Amino acid sequence: MDREPTETPDVVLTAQVKARALDLGFAKVGIARAEPLAPEGDWLRSYVEEGRHASMQWLADTAEVRADPTHARMVPRARSVIVVALPYARTEPPSGPSPARIARYAQGRDYHNVVRRRLRKLEKWLRGLGHDSRWSVDARPVLERAWAVRAGIGFVGKNCCLIVPGIGSHVFLGTVITTAELVVDEPMPSRCGRCTLCLDACPTRAFVGPNELDARRCISYLTIEHDGPIASELREGMGEWLFGCDVCQDVCPFNGALAAGRMPRLVDDDDVEPFAPDPRHARAVSEALTMDDEAFAAWTASTPLSRSGRVRIARNAAIVLGNRGERRHLPVLQEAARSHDDETVRDAAAWAVEELRRRGES
Ligand code: B12
Ligand code: SF4
Ligand code: SF4
């Protein structure tokens, strides 16, 4: 639904917003008109109606708010949505004896804090000028990828990820919804063309079609968000992923900057690189299976891994060890199958023991 602007867009303020966002370390910034999202809201509704949101009930509960930045729960008089992208990926692979595969976005510090700190500054400045404004990164009910397309900072690939040409898809997104009337950018159309590399590469066949993901089959969902046992038929496809999954991004030709070591690096005021790989991740997967709450907290504090909790990570570790098929892990898996304090982990470890036996016999 198009709405007429109430005022002339403020060209000077728009330039100031963009300059400030770049100063804060964001690699891209764009602006979209704040209005109910159509057809993107309908795509979200279909996703929920078809159950593709899996157990993420919070997505279903907030679907109407997500589709409209002027919703009473957001910024009712909003005129503009400022969208930013912050690159995170580095080229270094994790080192260590037999480290777990952790998705690139989770290799460093918890991005929520890193992005939020910067967005708050932008929000506070706009509020100081009298514009009601609200930042969001990930956790608030905002369809961030849809806004990023509308604000022209990238396009959504067939793998559902927002791709910034020249940088790729390894970027975090954030928004500030504001009553300021800003000059809007042109939306960016898809550049995937006939490519289908990501759809073909997904190990668990989680795509029901281009741009359409079934979270119930996605390794990222299964390893991070899903509670309880993981369906047996999906375990082998999980391969070595302990937390998240990057397969559909790793095959994407638009991620060439990462392969070539040309990703912009973020350095904080205190000279810390928040997204540099955390040395705590260079641990053997078997440790993740056996840790207690204290060891888990020491490992994952201020990283995205803390979100999943010890039990899900231990469950994932058992499946990874089953998929590795190395007999040296049999004792630790047998012990976990017998005596781990959580039933889901005992079940995953028992499956892994069977896998090792099966592979040993074949
Ligand atoms: C729920 C969620 C998940 C779920 C579900 C993801 C999904 N695709 O449905 C799970 C746990 C699986 C997940 C996984 C990942 N996530 Co996530 N996730 C979210 C969250 C919180 C909500 C997304 C959502 O509303 N999903 C519902 C679907 C329907 O919406 P959508 O994916 O945003 O897609 C919209 C547009 O793409 C649009 N669209 C645009 N063009 C087209 C064209 C057509 C034809 C169609 C049909 C649709 C379409 O349709 C959708 C609805 O409008 C957002 C943060 C946020 N508040 O937006 C982060 C977010 C999307 N995730 C992020 C990341 C980093 C990831 C992972 C890469 C992490 C990892 N490495 O493991 C993977 C990527 C998996 C993938 N291929 O999508 C980033 C994405 C950055 C980027 N460059 O795209 C976000 C934006 C967080 C952030 N603030 O940076 N995620
Ligand atoms: S994140 Fe992994 S499992 Fe999920 S859609 Fe992409 S390739 Fe498939
Ligand atoms: S792999 Fe190909 S189809 Fe998939 S997002 Fe990248 S360019 Fe698009």
Coordinates of C-alpha atoms and ligand atoms in Angstrom, one line a residue:
M1 CA 0.0 0.0 0.0
D2 CA 1.5 3.3 -1.1
R3 CA 1.0 6.3 1.2
E4 CA 1.6 9.9 0.2
P5 CA 4.5 11.6 2.1
T6 CA 3.2 14.2 4.6
E7 CA 6.3 16.3 4.2
T8 CA 9.1 16.8 1.7
P9 CA 11.9 14.4 2.4
D10 CA 14.8 16.0 4.3
V11 CA 17.7 15.7 1.9
V12 CA 20.2 17.1 4.4
L13 CA 19.1 14.9 7.3
T14 CA 19.3 11.9 4.9
A15 CA 22.9 12.6 4.0
Q16 CA 23.7 13.0 7.7
V17 CA 22.0 9.7 8.6
K18 CA 24.0 7.9 6.0
A19 CA 27.3 9.5 6.9
R20 CA 26.7 8.7 10.6
A21 CA 25.9 5.1 9.8
L22 CA 29.1 4.7 7.8
D23 CA 31.1 6.4 10.6
L24 CA 29.7 3.8 13.0
G25 CA 31.3 1.1 11.0
F26 CA 28.4 -0.1 8.9
A27 CA 29.5 -1.0 5.4
K28 CA 26.1 -0.2 3.8
V29 CA 23.2 1.9 4.6
G30 CA 19.9 2.5 2.7
I31 CA 16.5 3.9 3.4
A32 CA 13.0 2.6 2.6
R33 CA 9.6 4.2 3.0
A34 CA 7.9 2.9 6.2
E35 CA 4.7 1.3 5.1
P36 CA 3.0 -2.1 5.6
L37 CA 5.0 -4.8 3.7
A38 CA 3.2 -6.2 0.7
P39 CA 3.7 -8.8 -0.7
E40 CA 6.5 -9.7 1.8
G41 CA 4.0 -9.9 4.7
D42 CA 2.0 -12.5 2.7
W43 CA 5.2 -14.5 2.1
L44 CA 5.7 -14.5 5.9
R45 CA 2.0 -15.5 6.4
S46 CA 2.3 -18.5 4.0
Y47 CA 5.6 -19.5 5.7
V48 CA 3.7 -19.7 9.1
E49 CA 0.5 -21.2 7.7
E50 CA 2.6 -24.0 6.1
G51 CA 4.3 -24.7 9.4
R52 CA 7.8 -23.8 7.9
H53 CA 8.6 -21.8 11.0
A54 CA 9.0 -25.1 12.9
S55 CA 8.8 -24.5 16.7
M56 CA 9.6 -20.7 16.4
Q57 CA 6.1 -19.8 17.6
W58 CA 7.3 -16.2 18.3
L59 CA 7.5 -15.7 14.5
A60 CA 3.9 -16.8 14.1
D61 CA 2.7 -14.7 17.1
T62 CA 4.3 -11.5 15.8
A63 CA 3.7 -12.0 12.0
E64 CA 1.3 -9.0 11.8
V65 CA 3.7 -6.7 13.6
R66 CA 6.6 -7.9 11.5
A67 CA 4.7 -7.0 8.3
D68 CA 4.0 -3.4 9.4
P69 CA 6.5 -1.0 11.0
T70 CA 3.6 1.5 11.7
H71 CA 1.9 -1.2 13.8
A72 CA 0.8 0.1 17.3
R73 CA 3.6 -2.0 18.8
M74 CA 6.3 -0.5 16.6
V75 CA 6.4 3.2 15.6
P76 CA 2.9 4.2 14.6
R77 CA 3.9 7.5 12.9
A78 CA 6.9 6.0 11.2
R79 CA 7.9 7.5 7.8
S80 CA 11.2 5.8 7.1
V81 CA 13.2 2.6 7.7
I82 CA 16.9 3.0 7.9
V83 CA 18.7 -0.3 7.1
V84 CA 22.3 -1.1 7.8
A85 CA 24.6 -4.1 7.0
L86 CA 27.7 -5.0 9.0
P87 CA 30.1 -7.6 7.4
Y88 CA 31.3 -10.3 9.8
A89 CA 33.1 -13.2 8.1
R90 CA 36.8 -13.8 8.2
T91 CA 38.8 -16.3 6.2
E92 CA 40.7 -18.1 8.9
P93 CA 39.3 -21.6 9.5
P94 CA 39.0 -22.6 13.2
S95 CA 42.2 -24.3 14.4
G96 CA 42.6 -27.0 17.1
P97 CA 42.7 -30.8 17.4
S98 CA 39.4 -31.6 15.7
P99 CA 37.4 -28.5 16.1
A100 CA 33.7 -28.3 15.7
R101 CA 32.1 -26.6 12.7
I102 CA 30.6 -23.4 13.8
A103 CA 28.9 -21.1 11.3
R104 CA 30.9 -18.1 10.4
Y105 CA 28.4 -15.7 11.9
A106 CA 29.0 -17.2 15.3
Q107 CA 32.8 -17.4 15.3
G108 CA 33.3 -14.1 17.1
R109 CA 31.4 -12.0 19.7
D110 CA 27.6 -12.0 20.0
Y111 CA 26.6 -9.7 17.1
H112 CA 23.4 -8.5 18.9
N113 CA 25.6 -6.5 21.2
V114 CA 28.0 -5.3 18.5
V115 CA 25.2 -4.1 16.1
R116 CA 22.9 -2.8 18.9
R117 CA 25.6 -0.6 20.4
R118 CA 26.0 1.2 17.0
L119 CA 22.3 1.3 16.2
R120 CA 21.5 2.9 19.6
K121 CA 23.8 5.8 18.8
L122 CA 21.9 6.4 15.6
E123 CA 18.5 6.1 17.4
K124 CA 19.5 8.4 20.2
W125 CA 20.8 11.1 17.8
L126 CA 17.5 11.0 15.8
R127 CA 15.4 11.2 19.0
G128 CA 17.5 14.2 20.0
L129 CA 16.3 15.8 16.8
G130 CA 12.7 15.1 17.9
H131 CA 12.1 12.0 15.7
D132 CA 10.5 9.0 17.4
S133 CA 12.8 6.1 16.5
R134 CA 13.4 2.4 17.3
W135 CA 16.4 0.3 16.5
S136 CA 16.2 -3.4 15.9
V137 CA 18.6 -6.2 15.3
D138 CA 17.3 -9.8 14.9
A139 CA 15.3 -10.1 18.1
R140 CA 12.6 -7.5 17.5
P141 CA 9.6 -8.1 15.2
V142 CA 11.0 -6.6 12.0
L143 CA 11.4 -8.4 8.6
E144 CA 15.0 -7.3 8.2
R145 CA 15.8 -9.0 4.9
A146 CA 12.7 -7.6 3.2
W147 CA 13.6 -4.0 4.4
A148 CA 17.2 -4.5 3.2
V149 CA 15.9 -5.2 -0.3
R150 CA 13.6 -2.2 -0.2
A151 CA 16.4 0.0 1.0
G152 CA 18.5 -1.1 -1.9
I153 CA 21.5 -2.4 0.1
G154 CA 21.3 -5.8 -1.5
F155 CA 19.0 -8.5 -2.9
V156 CA 17.6 -11.7 -1.4
G157 CA 19.3 -14.7 -3.1
K158 CA 17.5 -18.0 -3.8
N159 CA 19.2 -19.2 -0.5
C160 CA 17.0 -16.6 1.3
C161 CA 20.1 -14.6 2.4
L162 CA 20.5 -10.9 1.8
I163 CA 23.4 -10.5 -0.6
V164 CA 25.3 -7.2 -0.8
P165 CA 27.0 -7.1 -4.3
G166 CA 30.8 -6.7 -3.7
I167 CA 30.6 -8.0 -0.1
G168 CA 28.4 -11.0 -0.2
S169 CA 25.9 -12.5 2.2
H170 CA 28.1 -12.6 5.4
V171 CA 26.6 -9.5 6.8
F172 CA 24.4 -8.8 9.8
L173 CA 21.4 -6.5 9.2
G174 CA 19.9 -3.9 11.5
T175 CA 17.2 -1.3 11.2
V176 CA 16.1 2.0 12.7
I177 CA 12.4 2.7 12.2
T178 CA 11.9 6.5 12.5
T179 CA 9.3 9.3 12.1
A180 CA 11.9 11.3 10.1
E181 CA 10.9 11.8 6.5
L182 CA 14.0 10.7 4.6
V183 CA 14.8 10.3 0.9
V184 CA 14.2 6.6 0.0
D185 CA 16.5 4.4 -2.1
E186 CA 15.5 2.1 -5.0
P187 CA 14.9 -1.6 -4.2
M188 CA 17.5 -4.0 -5.5
P189 CA 16.1 -6.8 -7.8
S190 CA 17.5 -10.3 -7.6
R191 CA 20.8 -11.0 -9.5
C192 CA 20.7 -14.8 -9.1
G193 CA 19.8 -15.4 -12.7
R194 CA 19.7 -19.1 -13.6
C195 CA 22.1 -20.2 -10.8
T196 CA 20.7 -22.8 -8.4
L197 CA 24.0 -23.8 -6.6
C198 CA 22.6 -23.2 -3.1
L199 CA 19.4 -25.0 -3.7
D200 CA 21.3 -28.1 -5.0
A201 CA 23.9 -28.0 -2.2
C202 CA 21.7 -28.0 0.9
P203 CA 22.6 -31.2 2.7
T204 CA 19.1 -31.7 4.3
R205 CA 17.0 -30.4 1.3
A206 CA 15.6 -27.5 3.3
F207 CA 14.6 -25.4 0.3
V208 CA 11.1 -26.0 -0.9
G209 CA 11.9 -23.7 -3.8
P210 CA 13.9 -20.5 -4.6
N211 CA 13.6 -18.0 -1.7
E212 CA 11.6 -20.6 0.3
L213 CA 13.0 -22.4 3.2
D214 CA 11.5 -25.0 5.5
A215 CA 13.1 -24.3 8.8
R216 CA 12.1 -27.8 10.0
R217 CA 14.8 -29.2 7.8
C218 CA 17.4 -26.5 8.1
I219 CA 20.6 -27.4 10.0
S220 CA 20.8 -23.9 11.3
Y221 CA 17.4 -24.2 12.9
L222 CA 18.0 -27.8 14.1
T223 CA 21.3 -27.1 15.8
I224 CA 20.4 -23.7 17.3
E225 CA 16.7 -23.4 17.9
H226 CA 15.3 -26.9 18.1
D227 CA 14.6 -28.6 21.4
G228 CA 14.5 -32.3 21.8
P229 CA 15.6 -35.1 19.5
I230 CA 16.5 -34.3 15.8
A231 CA 14.6 -36.5 13.3
S232 CA 16.8 -39.6 12.5
E233 CA 16.5 -39.0 8.7
L234 CA 18.1 -35.5 9.1
R235 CA 21.1 -36.5 11.3
E236 CA 23.4 -37.7 8.6
G237 CA 22.8 -34.6 6.6
M238 CA 23.9 -32.5 9.5
G239 CA 27.5 -33.7 8.8
E240 CA 29.9 -31.9 11.2
W241 CA 27.8 -28.8 12.0
L242 CA 27.8 -28.2 15.7
F243 CA 26.1 -24.8 15.5
G244 CA 24.5 -23.2 12.5
C245 CA 25.3 -24.0 8.8
D246 CA 27.0 -22.1 6.0
V247 CA 26.7 -24.5 3.1
C248 CA 24.2 -22.5 1.0
Q249 CA 26.3 -19.4 1.4
D250 CA 29.7 -21.1 0.9
V251 CA 28.7 -22.2 -2.6
C252 CA 27.4 -18.8 -3.6
P253 CA 29.5 -17.0 -6.3
F254 CA 28.6 -13.6 -4.6
N255 CA 30.8 -14.6 -1.7
G256 CA 34.0 -14.3 -3.7
A257 CA 35.2 -11.4 -1.5
L258 CA 35.4 -13.8 1.4
A259 CA 37.4 -16.4 -0.5
A260 CA 39.8 -13.7 -1.8
G261 CA 40.3 -12.3 1.8
R262 CA 38.7 -9.0 0.8
M263 CA 36.0 -8.7 3.5
P264 CA 36.0 -5.4 5.3
R265 CA 37.1 -5.9 9.0
L266 CA 35.4 -4.2 11.9
V267 CA 37.6 -2.8 14.6
D268 CA 36.1 -1.4 17.8
D269 CA 37.3 1.8 19.6
D270 CA 39.3 -0.3 22.0
D271 CA 41.1 -2.0 19.1
V272 CA 39.3 -5.2 19.5
E273 CA 38.0 -7.0 16.4
P274 CA 34.6 -8.3 17.7
F275 CA 34.1 -10.8 14.9
A276 CA 37.6 -12.3 14.9
P277 CA 37.4 -16.1 15.5
D278 CA 37.3 -16.8 19.3
P279 CA 40.1 -19.0 20.4
R280 CA 37.8 -20.8 22.8
H281 CA 36.2 -22.5 19.8
A282 CA 39.3 -24.5 19.0
R283 CA 38.3 -27.3 21.2
A284 CA 37.6 -31.0 20.3
V285 CA 33.9 -31.8 19.6
S286 CA 34.0 -34.6 22.2
E287 CA 34.5 -31.9 24.9
A288 CA 31.2 -30.3 23.9
L289 CA 29.5 -33.7 24.6
T290 CA 30.7 -34.0 28.2
M291 CA 30.8 -30.5 29.6
D292 CA 28.9 -29.4 32.7
D293 CA 27.0 -26.0 33.0
E294 CA 30.1 -24.2 34.4
A295 CA 32.4 -25.3 31.6
F296 CA 29.7 -24.5 29.0
A297 CA 29.2 -21.0 30.4
A298 CA 33.0 -20.4 30.4
W299 CA 33.2 -21.5 26.7
T300 CA 30.2 -19.7 25.3
A301 CA 29.9 -16.5 27.4
S302 CA 29.4 -13.4 25.1
T303 CA 29.2 -15.7 22.0
P304 CA 26.0 -16.6 20.0
L305 CA 26.5 -20.2 21.2
S306 CA 25.2 -19.4 24.6
R307 CA 21.8 -19.0 23.1
S308 CA 21.4 -22.8 22.4
G309 CA 22.4 -24.0 25.9
R310 CA 24.5 -26.9 27.0
V311 CA 22.0 -29.7 26.1
R312 CA 21.4 -28.7 22.5
I313 CA 25.1 -28.4 21.9
A314 CA 25.9 -31.7 23.5
R315 CA 23.1 -33.3 21.4
N316 CA 24.7 -31.8 18.3
A317 CA 28.1 -32.9 19.3
A318 CA 26.9 -36.5 19.6
I319 CA 25.5 -36.4 16.1
V320 CA 28.7 -34.8 14.7
L321 CA 30.8 -37.6 16.3
G322 CA 28.4 -40.2 14.8
N323 CA 28.9 -38.6 11.4
R324 CA 32.7 -38.5 11.8
G325 CA 32.6 -42.2 12.2
E326 CA 35.9 -42.4 14.2
R327 CA 36.1 -45.5 16.5
R328 CA 38.2 -43.6 19.0
H329 CA 35.1 -41.7 20.0
L330 CA 33.2 -44.9 20.9
P331 CA 34.0 -44.8 24.7
V332 CA 32.9 -41.2 25.2
L333 CA 29.7 -41.8 23.2
Q334 CA 28.9 -45.1 25.1
E335 CA 29.4 -43.3 28.4
A336 CA 27.1 -40.4 27.2
A337 CA 24.5 -42.9 25.9
R338 CA 24.5 -44.5 29.4
S339 CA 24.8 -41.6 31.8
H340 CA 24.4 -38.2 30.3
D341 CA 21.9 -36.2 32.5
D342 CA 19.7 -35.4 29.5
E343 CA 17.5 -37.9 27.7
T344 CA 17.9 -36.1 24.3
V345 CA 21.7 -36.3 24.5
R346 CA 21.5 -40.0 25.6
D347 CA 19.3 -40.7 22.5
A348 CA 21.7 -38.9 20.2
A349 CA 24.7 -40.6 21.7
A350 CA 23.1 -44.0 21.3
W351 CA 22.4 -43.2 17.6
A352 CA 26.0 -42.2 17.2
V353 CA 27.3 -45.5 18.8
E354 CA 25.1 -47.4 16.3
E355 CA 26.5 -45.3 13.5
L356 CA 30.1 -46.1 14.5
R357 CA 29.3 -49.8 14.7
R358 CA 27.4 -49.7 11.3
R359 CA 30.3 -47.9 9.6
G360 CA 32.8 -50.2 11.2
E361 CA 31.0 -53.2 9.8
S362 CA 30.6 -51.9 6.3
Ligands
B12_1 C1 14.0 -16.8 12.2 C2 15.3 -16.6 11.6 C3 16.1 -17.7 11.2 C4 15.5 -19.1 11.1 C5 14.6 -19.2 9.8 C6 15.3 -18.6 8.6 C7 14.4 -18.5 7.4 N1 15.0 -18.3 6.2 O1 13.2 -18.6 7.5 C8 16.7 -20.0 11.1 C9 17.1 -20.4 12.5 C10 16.6 -21.2 10.2 C11 17.8 -19.0 10.6 C12 18.9 -19.4 9.9 C13 19.9 -18.4 9.5 N2 19.9 -17.1 9.8 CO1 18.5 -16.2 10.6 N3 17.1 -15.0 11.2 C14 15.8 -15.3 11.6 C15 15.1 -14.0 11.9 C16 15.1 -13.8 13.5 C17 13.7 -13.9 11.3 C18 13.6 -14.2 9.9 C19 12.2 -14.4 9.4 O2 11.4 -13.6 9.6 N4 12.0 -15.6 8.7 C20 10.8 -15.9 8.1 C21 11.0 -15.8 6.5 C22 9.7 -16.0 5.9 O3 11.5 -14.5 6.3 P1 13.0 -14.1 5.7 O4 13.9 -15.2 5.7 O5 13.4 -12.8 6.4 O6 12.6 -13.8 4.2 C23 11.8 -12.6 3.8 C24 12.4 -12.0 2.5 O7 13.6 -12.7 2.2 C25 11.3 -12.2 1.5 N5 11.7 -12.4 0.1 C26 12.5 -11.5 -0.5 N6 12.5 -11.8 -1.8 C27 11.7 -12.9 -2.0 C28 11.3 -13.5 -3.2 C29 10.4 -14.5 -3.1 C30 10.0 -15.2 -4.4 C31 9.9 -15.0 -1.9 C32 8.9 -16.1 -1.8 C33 10.3 -14.3 -0.7 C34 11.2 -13.3 -0.8 O8 10.5 -13.2 2.0 C35 10.5 -13.3 3.4 C36 9.3 -12.7 4.0 O9 9.0 -11.4 3.6 C37 16.1 -12.9 11.2 C38 16.1 -11.5 11.9 C39 14.9 -10.7 11.5 N7 14.3 -10.1 12.5 O10 14.5 -10.6 10.4 C40 17.4 -13.6 11.2 C41 18.4 -13.4 10.1 C42 17.5 -13.6 8.8 N8 19.3 -14.6 10.1 C43 20.5 -14.3 9.8 C44 21.5 -15.3 9.6 C45 22.9 -14.8 9.6 C46 21.2 -16.6 9.5 C47 22.1 -17.8 9.1 C48 23.0 -17.4 7.9 C49 22.9 -18.3 10.3 C50 23.7 -19.5 10.0 N9 24.9 -19.4 9.3 O11 23.4 -20.6 10.5 C51 21.1 -18.9 8.6 C52 20.7 -18.8 7.2 C53 19.7 -19.8 6.7 C54 19.0 -19.3 5.4 N10 19.4 -19.9 4.3 O12 18.0 -18.5 5.5 C55 20.6 -12.8 9.4 C56 20.7 -12.8 7.8 C57 21.7 -11.9 7.2 C58 21.6 -12.0 5.7 N11 22.7 -11.6 5.1 O13 20.6 -12.5 5.1 C59 19.3 -12.2 10.0 C60 18.8 -11.0 9.3 C61 19.8 -11.7 11.5 C62 20.5 -10.4 11.4 N12 20.0 -9.4 12.1 O14 21.5 -10.2 10.8 N13 17.4 -17.7 10.8
SF4_2 S1 21.7 -23.1 6.3 FE1 22.4 -25.2 5.7 S2 20.6 -26.5 6.1 FE2 19.9 -24.4 6.1 S3 19.2 -24.0 4.1 FE3 21.3 -23.4 4.1 S4 22.5 -25.2 3.4 FE4 20.4 -25.9 4.0
SF4_3 S1 24.2 -19.7 -5.0 FE1 23.4 -18.9 -6.9 S2 21.1 -19.0 -6.7 FE2 22.0 -19.2 -4.7 S3 22.0 -17.2 -3.8 FE3 24.0 -17.5 -4.7 S4 23.7 -16.7 -6.8 FE4 21.7 -17.0 -6.0

